PDB file of C-alpha atoms in Angstrom:
ATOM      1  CA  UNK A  19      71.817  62.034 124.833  1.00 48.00           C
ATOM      2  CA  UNK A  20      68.631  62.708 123.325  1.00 49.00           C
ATOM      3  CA  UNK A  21      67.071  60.990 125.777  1.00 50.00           C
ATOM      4  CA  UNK A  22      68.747  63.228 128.218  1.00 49.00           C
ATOM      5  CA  UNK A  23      67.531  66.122 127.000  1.00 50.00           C
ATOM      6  CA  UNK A  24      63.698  65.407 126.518  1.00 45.00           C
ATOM      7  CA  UNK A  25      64.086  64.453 129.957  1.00 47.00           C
ATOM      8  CA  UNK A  26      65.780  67.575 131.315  1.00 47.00           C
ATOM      9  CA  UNK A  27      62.999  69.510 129.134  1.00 46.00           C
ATOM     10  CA  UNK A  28      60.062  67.561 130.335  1.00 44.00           C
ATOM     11  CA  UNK A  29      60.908  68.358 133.938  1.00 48.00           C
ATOM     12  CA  UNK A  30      61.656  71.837 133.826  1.00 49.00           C
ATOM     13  CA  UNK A  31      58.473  72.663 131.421  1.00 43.00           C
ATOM     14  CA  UNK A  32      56.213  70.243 134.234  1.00 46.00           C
ATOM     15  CA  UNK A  33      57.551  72.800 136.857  1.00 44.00           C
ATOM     16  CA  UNK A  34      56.742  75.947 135.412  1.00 43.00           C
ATOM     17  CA  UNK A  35      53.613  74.965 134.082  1.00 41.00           C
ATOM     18  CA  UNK A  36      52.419  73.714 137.272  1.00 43.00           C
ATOM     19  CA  UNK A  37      54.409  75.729 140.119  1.00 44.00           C
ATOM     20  CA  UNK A  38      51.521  78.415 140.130  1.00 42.00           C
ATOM     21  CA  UNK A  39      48.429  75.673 139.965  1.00 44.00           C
ATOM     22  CA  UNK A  40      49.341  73.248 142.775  1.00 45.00           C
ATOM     23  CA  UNK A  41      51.041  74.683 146.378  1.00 48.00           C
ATOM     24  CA  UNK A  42      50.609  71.101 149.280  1.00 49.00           C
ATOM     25  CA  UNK A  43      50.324  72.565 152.492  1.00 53.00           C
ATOM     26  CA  UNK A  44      52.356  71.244 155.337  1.00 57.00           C
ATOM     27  CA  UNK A  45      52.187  67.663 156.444  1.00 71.00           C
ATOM     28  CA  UNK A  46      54.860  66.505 159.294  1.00 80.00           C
ATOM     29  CA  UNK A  47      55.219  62.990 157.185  1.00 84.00           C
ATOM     30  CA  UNK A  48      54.455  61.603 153.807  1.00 88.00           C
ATOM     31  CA  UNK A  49      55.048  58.232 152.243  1.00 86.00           C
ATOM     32  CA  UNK A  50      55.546  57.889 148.377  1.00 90.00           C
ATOM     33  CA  UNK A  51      56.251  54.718 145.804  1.00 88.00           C
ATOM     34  CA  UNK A  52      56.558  54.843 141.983  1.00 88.00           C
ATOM     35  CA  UNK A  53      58.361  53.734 139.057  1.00 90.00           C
ATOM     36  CA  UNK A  54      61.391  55.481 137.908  1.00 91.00           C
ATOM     37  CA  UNK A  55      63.620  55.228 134.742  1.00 91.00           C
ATOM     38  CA  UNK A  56      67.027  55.728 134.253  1.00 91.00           C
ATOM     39  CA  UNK A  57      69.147  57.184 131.390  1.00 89.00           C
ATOM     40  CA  UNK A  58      73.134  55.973 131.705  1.00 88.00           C
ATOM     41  CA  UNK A  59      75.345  58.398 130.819  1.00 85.00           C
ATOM     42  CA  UNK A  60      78.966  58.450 129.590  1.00 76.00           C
ATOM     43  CA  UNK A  61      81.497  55.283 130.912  1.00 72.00           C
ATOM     44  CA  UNK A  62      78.355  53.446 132.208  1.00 77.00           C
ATOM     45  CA  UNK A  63      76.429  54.108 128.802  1.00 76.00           C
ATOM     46  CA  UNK A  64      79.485  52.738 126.789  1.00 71.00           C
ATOM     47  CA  UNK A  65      79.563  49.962 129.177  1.00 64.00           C
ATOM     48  CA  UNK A  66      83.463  51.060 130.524  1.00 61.00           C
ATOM     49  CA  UNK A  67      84.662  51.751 134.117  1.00 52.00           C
ATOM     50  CA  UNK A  68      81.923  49.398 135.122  1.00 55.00           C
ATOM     51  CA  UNK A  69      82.643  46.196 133.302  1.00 57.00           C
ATOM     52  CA  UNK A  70      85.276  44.954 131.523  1.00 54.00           C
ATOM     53  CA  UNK A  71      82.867  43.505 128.546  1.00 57.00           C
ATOM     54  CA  UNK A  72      84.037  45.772 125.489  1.00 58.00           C
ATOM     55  CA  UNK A  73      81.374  46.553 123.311  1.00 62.00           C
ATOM     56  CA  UNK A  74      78.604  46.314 125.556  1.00 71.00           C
ATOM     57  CA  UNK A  75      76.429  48.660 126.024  1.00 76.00           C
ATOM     58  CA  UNK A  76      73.577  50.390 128.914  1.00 80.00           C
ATOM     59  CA  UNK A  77      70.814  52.441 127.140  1.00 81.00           C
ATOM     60  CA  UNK A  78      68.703  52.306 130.124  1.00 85.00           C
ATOM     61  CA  UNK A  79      67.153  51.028 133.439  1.00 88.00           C
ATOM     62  CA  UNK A  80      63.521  50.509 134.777  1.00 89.00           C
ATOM     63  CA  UNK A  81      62.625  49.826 138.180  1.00 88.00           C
ATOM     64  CA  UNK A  82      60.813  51.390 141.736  1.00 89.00           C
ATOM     65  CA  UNK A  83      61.247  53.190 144.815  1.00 90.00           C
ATOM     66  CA  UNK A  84      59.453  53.887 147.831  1.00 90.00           C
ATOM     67  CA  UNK A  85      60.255  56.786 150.339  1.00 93.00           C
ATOM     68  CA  UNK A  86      59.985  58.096 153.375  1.00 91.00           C
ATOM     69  CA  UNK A  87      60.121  62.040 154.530  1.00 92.00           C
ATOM     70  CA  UNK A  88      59.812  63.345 157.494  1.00 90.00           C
ATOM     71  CA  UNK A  89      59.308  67.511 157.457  1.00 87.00           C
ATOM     72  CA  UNK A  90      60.957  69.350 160.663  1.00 87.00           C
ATOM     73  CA  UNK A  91      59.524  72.811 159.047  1.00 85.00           C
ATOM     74  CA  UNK A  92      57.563  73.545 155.804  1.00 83.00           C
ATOM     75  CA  UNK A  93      60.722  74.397 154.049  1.00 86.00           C
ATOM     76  CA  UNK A  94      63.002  71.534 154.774  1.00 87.00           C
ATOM     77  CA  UNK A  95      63.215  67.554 156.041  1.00 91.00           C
ATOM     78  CA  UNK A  96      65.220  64.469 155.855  1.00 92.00           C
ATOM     79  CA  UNK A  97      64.436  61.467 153.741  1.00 93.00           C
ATOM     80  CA  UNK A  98      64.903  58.021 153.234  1.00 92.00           C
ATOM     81  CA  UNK A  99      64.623  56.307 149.959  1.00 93.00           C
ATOM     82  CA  UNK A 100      64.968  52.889 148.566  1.00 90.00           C
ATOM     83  CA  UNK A 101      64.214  50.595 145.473  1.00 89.00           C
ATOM     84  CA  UNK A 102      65.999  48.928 142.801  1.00 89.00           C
ATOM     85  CA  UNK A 103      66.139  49.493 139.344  1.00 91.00           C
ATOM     86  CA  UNK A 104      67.451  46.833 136.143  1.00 87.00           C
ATOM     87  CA  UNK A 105      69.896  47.532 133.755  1.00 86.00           C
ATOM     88  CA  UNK A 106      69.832  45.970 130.835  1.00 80.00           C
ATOM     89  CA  UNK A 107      72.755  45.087 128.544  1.00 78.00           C
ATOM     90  CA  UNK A 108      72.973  45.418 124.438  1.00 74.00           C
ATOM     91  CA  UNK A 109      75.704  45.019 122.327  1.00 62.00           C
ATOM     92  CA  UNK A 110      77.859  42.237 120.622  1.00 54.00           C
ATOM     93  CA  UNK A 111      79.018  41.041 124.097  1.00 52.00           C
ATOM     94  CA  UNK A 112      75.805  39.599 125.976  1.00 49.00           C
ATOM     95  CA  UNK A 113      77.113  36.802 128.090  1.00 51.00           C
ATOM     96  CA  UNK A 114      79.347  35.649 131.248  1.00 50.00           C
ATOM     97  CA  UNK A 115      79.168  32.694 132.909  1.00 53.00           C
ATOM     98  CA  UNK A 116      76.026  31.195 131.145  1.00 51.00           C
ATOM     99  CA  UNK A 117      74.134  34.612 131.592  1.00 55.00           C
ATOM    100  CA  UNK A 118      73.721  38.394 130.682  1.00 68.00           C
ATOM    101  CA  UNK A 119      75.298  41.549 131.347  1.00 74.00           C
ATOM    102  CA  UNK A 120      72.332  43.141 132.766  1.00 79.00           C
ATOM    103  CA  UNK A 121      71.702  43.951 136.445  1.00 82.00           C
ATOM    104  CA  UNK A 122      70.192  45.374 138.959  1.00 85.00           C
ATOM    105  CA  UNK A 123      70.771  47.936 141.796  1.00 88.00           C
ATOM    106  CA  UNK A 124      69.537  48.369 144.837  1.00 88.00           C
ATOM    107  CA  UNK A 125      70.468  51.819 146.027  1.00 90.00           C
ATOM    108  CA  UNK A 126      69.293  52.977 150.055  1.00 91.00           C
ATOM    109  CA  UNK A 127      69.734  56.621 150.626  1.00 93.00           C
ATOM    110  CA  UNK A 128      69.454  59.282 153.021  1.00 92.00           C
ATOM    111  CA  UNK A 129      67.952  63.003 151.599  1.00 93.00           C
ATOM    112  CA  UNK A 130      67.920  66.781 153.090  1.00 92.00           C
ATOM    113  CA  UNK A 131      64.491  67.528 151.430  1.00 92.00           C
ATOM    114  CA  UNK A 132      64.236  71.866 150.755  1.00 90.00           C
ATOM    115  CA  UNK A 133      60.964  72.414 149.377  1.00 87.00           C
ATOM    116  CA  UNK A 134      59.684  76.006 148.246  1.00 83.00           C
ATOM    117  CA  UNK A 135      55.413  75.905 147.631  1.00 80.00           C
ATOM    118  CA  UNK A 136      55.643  72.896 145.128  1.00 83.00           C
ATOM    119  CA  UNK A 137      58.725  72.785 143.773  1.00 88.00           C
ATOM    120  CA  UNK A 138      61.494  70.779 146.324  1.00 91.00           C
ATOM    121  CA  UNK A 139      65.292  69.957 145.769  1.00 92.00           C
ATOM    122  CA  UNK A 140      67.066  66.882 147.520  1.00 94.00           C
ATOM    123  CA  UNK A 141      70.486  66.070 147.356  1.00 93.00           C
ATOM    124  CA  UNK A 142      71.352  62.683 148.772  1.00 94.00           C
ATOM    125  CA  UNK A 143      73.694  60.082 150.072  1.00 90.00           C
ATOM    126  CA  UNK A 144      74.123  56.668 150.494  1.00 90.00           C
ATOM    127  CA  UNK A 145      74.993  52.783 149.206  1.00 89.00           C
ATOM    128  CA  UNK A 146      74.254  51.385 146.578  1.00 90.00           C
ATOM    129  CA  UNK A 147      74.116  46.900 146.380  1.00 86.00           C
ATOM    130  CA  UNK A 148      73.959  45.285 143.084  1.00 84.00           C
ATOM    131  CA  UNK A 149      72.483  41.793 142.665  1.00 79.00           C
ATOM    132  CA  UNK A 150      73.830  39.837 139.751  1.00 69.00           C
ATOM    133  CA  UNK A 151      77.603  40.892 140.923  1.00 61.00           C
ATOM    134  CA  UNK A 152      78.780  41.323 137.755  1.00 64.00           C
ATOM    135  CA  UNK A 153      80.116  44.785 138.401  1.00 66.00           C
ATOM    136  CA  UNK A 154      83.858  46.156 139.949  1.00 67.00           C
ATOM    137  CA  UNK A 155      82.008  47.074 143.036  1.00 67.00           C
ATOM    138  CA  UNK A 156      82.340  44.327 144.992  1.00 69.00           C
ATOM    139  CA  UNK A 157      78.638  43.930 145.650  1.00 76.00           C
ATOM    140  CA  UNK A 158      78.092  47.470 146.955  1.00 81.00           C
ATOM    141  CA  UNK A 159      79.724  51.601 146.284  1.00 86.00           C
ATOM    142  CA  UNK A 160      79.265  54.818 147.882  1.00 87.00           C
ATOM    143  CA  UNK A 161      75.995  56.779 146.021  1.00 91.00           C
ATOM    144  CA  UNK A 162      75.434  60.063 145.736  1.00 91.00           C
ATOM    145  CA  UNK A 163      73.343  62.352 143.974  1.00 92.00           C
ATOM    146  CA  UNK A 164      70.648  65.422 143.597  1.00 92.00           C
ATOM    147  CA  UNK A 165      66.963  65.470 142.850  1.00 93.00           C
ATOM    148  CA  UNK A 166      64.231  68.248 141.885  1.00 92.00           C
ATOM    149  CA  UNK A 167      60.792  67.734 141.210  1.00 91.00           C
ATOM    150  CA  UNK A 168      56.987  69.631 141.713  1.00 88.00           C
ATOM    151  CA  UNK A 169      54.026  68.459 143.045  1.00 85.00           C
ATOM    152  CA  UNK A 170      51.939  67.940 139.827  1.00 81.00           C
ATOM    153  CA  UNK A 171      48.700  67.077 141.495  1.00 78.00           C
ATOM    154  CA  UNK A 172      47.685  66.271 145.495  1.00 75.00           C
ATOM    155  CA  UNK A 173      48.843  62.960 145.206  1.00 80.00           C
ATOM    156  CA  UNK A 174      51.494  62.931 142.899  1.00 85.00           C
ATOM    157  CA  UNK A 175      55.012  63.831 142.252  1.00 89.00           C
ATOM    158  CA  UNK A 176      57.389  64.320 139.253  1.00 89.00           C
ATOM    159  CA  UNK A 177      60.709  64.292 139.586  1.00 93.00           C
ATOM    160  CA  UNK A 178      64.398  64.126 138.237  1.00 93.00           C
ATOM    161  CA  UNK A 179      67.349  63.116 139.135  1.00 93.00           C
ATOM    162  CA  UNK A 180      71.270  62.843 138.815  1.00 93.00           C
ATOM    163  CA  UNK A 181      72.732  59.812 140.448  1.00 93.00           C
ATOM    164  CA  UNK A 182      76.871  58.376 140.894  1.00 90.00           C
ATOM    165  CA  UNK A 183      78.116  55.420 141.974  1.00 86.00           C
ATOM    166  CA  UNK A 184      81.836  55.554 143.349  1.00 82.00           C
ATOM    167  CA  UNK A 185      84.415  52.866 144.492  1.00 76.00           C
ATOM    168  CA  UNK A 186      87.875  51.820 143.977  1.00 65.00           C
ATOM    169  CA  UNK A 187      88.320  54.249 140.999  1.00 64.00           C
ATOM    170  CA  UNK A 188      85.233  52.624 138.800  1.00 72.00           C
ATOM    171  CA  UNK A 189      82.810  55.473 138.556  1.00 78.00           C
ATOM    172  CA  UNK A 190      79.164  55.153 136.848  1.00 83.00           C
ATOM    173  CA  UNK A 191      76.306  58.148 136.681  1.00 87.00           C
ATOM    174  CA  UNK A 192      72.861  58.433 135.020  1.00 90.00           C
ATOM    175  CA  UNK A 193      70.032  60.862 135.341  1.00 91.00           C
ATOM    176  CA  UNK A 194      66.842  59.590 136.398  1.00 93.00           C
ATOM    177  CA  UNK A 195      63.227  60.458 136.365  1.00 90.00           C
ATOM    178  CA  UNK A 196      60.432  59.446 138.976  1.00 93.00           C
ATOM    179  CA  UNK A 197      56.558  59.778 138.896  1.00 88.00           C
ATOM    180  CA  UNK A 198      55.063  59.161 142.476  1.00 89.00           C
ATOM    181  CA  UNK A 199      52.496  58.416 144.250  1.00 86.00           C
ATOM    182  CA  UNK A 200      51.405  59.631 147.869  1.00 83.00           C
ATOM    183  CA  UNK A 201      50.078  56.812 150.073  1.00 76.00           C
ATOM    184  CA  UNK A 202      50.138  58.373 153.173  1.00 70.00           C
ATOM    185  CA  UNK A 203      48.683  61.118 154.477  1.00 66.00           C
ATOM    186  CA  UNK A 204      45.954  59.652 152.732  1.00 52.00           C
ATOM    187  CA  UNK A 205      44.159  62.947 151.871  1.00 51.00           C
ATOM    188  CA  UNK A 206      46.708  65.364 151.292  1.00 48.00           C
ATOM    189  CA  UNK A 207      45.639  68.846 151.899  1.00 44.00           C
ATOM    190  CA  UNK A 208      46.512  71.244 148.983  1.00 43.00           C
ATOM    191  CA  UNK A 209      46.962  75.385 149.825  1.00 38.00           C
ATOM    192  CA  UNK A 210      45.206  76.720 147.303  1.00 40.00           C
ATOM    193  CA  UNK A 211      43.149  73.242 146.350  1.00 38.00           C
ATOM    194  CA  UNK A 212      39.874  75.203 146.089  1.00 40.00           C
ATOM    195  CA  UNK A 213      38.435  73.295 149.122  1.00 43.00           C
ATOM    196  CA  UNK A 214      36.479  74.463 151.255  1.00 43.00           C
ATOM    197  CA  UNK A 215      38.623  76.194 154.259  1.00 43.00           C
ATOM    198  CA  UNK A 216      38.363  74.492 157.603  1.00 43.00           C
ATOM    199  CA  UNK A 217      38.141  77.618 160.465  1.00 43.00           C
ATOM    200  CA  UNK A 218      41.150  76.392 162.476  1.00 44.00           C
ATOM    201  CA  UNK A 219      40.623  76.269 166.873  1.00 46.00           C
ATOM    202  CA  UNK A 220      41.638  79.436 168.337  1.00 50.00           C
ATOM    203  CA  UNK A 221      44.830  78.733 170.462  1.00 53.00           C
ATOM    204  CA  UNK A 222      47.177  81.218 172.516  1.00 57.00           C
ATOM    205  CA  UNK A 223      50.306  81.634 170.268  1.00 67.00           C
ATOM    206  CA  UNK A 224      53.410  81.198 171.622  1.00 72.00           C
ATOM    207  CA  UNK A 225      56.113  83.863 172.543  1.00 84.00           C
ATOM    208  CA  UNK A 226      59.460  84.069 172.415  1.00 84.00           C
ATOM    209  CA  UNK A 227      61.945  86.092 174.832  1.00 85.00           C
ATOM    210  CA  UNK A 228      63.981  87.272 171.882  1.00 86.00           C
ATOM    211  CA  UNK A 229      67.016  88.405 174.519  1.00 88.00           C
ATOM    212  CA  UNK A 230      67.829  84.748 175.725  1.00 89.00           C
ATOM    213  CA  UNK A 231      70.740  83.181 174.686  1.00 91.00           C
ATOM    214  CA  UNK A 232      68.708  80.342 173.373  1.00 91.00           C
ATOM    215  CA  UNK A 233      67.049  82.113 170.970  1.00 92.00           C
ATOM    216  CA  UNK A 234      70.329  83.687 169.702  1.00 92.00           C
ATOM    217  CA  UNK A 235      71.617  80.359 169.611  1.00 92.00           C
ATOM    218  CA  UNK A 236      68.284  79.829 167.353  1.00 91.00           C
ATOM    219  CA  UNK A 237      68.958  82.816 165.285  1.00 92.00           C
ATOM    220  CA  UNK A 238      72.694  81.613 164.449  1.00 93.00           C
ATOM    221  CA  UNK A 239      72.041  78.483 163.597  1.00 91.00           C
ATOM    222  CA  UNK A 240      68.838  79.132 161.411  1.00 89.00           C
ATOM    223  CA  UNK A 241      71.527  81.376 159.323  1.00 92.00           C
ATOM    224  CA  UNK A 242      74.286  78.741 159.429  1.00 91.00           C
ATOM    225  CA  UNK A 243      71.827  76.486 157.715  1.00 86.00           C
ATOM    226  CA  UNK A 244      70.326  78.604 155.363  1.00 87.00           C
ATOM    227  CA  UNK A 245      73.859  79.829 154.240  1.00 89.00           C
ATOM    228  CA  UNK A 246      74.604  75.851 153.878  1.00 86.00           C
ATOM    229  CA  UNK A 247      71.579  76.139 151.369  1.00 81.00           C
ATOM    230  CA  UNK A 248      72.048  79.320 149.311  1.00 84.00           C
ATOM    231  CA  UNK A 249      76.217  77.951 149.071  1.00 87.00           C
ATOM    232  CA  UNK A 250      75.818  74.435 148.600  1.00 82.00           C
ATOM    233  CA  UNK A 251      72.524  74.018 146.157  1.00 79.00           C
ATOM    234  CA  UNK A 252      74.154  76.964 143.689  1.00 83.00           C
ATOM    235  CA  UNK A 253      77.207  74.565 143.208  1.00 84.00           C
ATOM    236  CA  UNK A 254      75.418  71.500 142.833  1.00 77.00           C
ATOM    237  CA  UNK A 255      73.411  72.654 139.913  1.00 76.00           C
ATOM    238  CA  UNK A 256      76.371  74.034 138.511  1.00 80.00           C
ATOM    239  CA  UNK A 257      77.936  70.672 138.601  1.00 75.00           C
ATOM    240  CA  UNK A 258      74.914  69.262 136.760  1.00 71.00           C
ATOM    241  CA  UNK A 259      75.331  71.772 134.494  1.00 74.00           C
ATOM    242  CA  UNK A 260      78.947  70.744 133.953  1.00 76.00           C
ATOM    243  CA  UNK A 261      77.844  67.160 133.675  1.00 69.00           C
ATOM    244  CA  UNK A 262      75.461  68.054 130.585  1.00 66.00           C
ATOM    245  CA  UNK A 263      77.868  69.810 129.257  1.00 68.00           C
ATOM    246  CA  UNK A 264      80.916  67.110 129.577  1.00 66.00           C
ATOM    247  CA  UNK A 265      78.634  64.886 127.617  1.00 59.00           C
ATOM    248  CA  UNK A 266      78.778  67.249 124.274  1.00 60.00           C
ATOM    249  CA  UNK A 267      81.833  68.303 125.270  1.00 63.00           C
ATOM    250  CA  UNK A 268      84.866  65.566 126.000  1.00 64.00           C
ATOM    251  CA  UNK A 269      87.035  68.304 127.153  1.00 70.00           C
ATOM    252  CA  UNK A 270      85.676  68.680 129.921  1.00 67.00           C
ATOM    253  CA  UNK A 271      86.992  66.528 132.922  1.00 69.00           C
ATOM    254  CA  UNK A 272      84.891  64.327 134.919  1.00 64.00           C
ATOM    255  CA  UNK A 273      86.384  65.293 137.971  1.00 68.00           C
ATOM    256  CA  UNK A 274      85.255  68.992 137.766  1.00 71.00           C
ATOM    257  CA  UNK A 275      81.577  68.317 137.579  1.00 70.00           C
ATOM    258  CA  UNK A 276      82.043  65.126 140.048  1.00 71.00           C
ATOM    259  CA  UNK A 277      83.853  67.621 142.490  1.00 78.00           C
ATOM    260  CA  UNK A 278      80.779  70.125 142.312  1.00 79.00           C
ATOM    261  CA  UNK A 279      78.213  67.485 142.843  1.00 75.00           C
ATOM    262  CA  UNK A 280      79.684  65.925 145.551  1.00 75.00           C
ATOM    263  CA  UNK A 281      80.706  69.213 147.015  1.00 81.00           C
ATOM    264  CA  UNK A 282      77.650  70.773 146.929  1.00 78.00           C
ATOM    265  CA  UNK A 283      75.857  67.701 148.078  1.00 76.00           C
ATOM    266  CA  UNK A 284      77.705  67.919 150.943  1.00 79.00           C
ATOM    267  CA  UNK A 285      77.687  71.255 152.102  1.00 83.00           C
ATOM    268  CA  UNK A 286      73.719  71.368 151.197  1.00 78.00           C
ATOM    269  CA  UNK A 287      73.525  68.118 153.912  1.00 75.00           C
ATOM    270  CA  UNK A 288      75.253  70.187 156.174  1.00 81.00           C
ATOM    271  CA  UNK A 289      72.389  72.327 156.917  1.00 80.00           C
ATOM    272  CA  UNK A 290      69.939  70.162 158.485  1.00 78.00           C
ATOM    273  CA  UNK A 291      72.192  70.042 161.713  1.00 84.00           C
ATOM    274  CA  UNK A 292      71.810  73.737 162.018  1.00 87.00           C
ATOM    275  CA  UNK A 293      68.194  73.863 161.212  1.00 83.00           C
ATOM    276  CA  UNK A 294      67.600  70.890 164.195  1.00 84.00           C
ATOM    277  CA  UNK A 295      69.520  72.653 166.204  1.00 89.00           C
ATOM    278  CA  UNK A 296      68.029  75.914 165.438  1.00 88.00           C
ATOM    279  CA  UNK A 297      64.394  74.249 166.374  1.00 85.00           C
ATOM    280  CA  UNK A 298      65.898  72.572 169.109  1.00 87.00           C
ATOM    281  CA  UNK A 299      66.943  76.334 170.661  1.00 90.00           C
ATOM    282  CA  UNK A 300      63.908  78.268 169.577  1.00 88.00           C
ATOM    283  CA  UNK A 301      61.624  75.951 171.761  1.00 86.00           C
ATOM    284  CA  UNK A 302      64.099  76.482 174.605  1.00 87.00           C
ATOM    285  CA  UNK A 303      63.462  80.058 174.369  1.00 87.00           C
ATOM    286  CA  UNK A 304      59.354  79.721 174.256  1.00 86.00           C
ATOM    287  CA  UNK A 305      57.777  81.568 177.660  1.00 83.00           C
ATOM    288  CA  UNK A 306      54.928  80.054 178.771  1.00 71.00           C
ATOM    289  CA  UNK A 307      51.697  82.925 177.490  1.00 64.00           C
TER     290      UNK A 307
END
């Protein structure tokens, strides 16, 4: 829990320290890899509702993850992430079948990436495969989850992250925290980097006829997705909040916070339908200058 907590503190202090120094300006695609490390939390840290090994035990997990994002706008994109990341076992009850307790997971996951200057929010979906088999999975489970992080410097990001395995009523969740690094665009161009300014080519903007049904259709659907946003990211912090909570506080059911997460999640995903369509419409309704 402690653990937790220096975690949760780290990030947030990271992002208000560096939200004002650091604003990346827009790039259309960007390629990332780092380590990450994972705190287990509740069932999974007492080694229940994953295994049936009593008295064992999941402190933590190390691994990597590389990702992919592509940007339709400065303010939002989808993702695709994957990596794997070992968890080792402790306690009394080390071994089955000659070996250890420990394993590793391989999650693959799609992301709606909102990002505001240099702070960005992701919640995302997916599946999750786990090597050694020695969980009630099967060899795979649904995965879902929500991420927020800053861009601390040009190249690098710092993030954190809740994450929940799912399937046939075994349930396992830990937060997570990644440092990465930016391979590609190579030299990532920074708003306020103190470079000097490159004088862009002058180009005839383009205009819109605002009375076409397309770009009402545009209009409608940019607020369908942004209402997706303001609804869905509100609960899904909430739920996180509930999760910190639930740890201090047994009371509090794991199906409330699990129902906001995955809610929220959800609804969050939902907008970048309306914002594709919503770019889809608004270049229908372009006139030619």
């Amino acid at each position: 829990m402690k653990n937790a907590r220096v975690l949760f503190i780290l990030l947030c202090a990271g992002t208000s320290v560096l939200h004002a120094q650091y604003t990346p300006a827009f790039q259309r695609r960007e390629i990332s890899i780092g380590p990450e490390y994972a705190i287990p939390v509740a069932a999974f840290r007492k080694g229940a509702g994953v295994f049936d090994a009593p008295g064992t035990r999941f402190h933590y997990g190390i691994g990597g993850s590389a990702k992919y994002l592509y940007r339709i706008k400065p303010a939002y994109g989808v993702s695709l992430q994957a990596g794997a990341i070992r968890y080792h076992s402790s306690g009394p009850v080390q071994t089955v079948s000659g070996g250890t307790f420990s394993f590793t997971a391989i999650p693959v996951k799609l992301g709606a990436d909102i990002r505001y200057k240099n702070l960005f929010a992701e919640p995302q979906l997916g599946f999750t495969w786990f090597s050694d088999n020695h969980t009630m999975y099967q060899s795979r489970s649904t995965t879902y989850g929500i991420g927020v992080g800053t861009y601390v410097i040009p190249h690098v990001t710092l993030s954190g992250n809740y994450e929940r395995w799912n399937r046939g009523g075994f349930a396992a969740s830990h937060w997570g925290l990644r440092l990465a690094y930016t391979l590609y665009p190579s030299t990532p161009a920074m708003a306020d980097s103190g470079k000097p300014k490159t004088i862009a080519t002058p180009h005839i903007p383009w205009w819109y006829d605002t009375e076409s049904t397309y770009w009402k259709k545009h209009r409608t659907f940019k607020t369908l997705g942004w209402v997706s946003v303001g609804v869905g990211v509100p609960i899904t912090l909430a739920g996180l909040v509930t999760a910190i909570a639930a740890i201090e506080n047994s009371r509090i059911r794991t199906g409330t916070y699990e129902w906001m997460i995955a809610s929220g999640a959800a609804v969050t995903v939902s907008a970048v339908p309306f914002f594709l369509l919503s770019h889809h419409y608004k270049k229908k309704a372009r006139v030619a200058p």
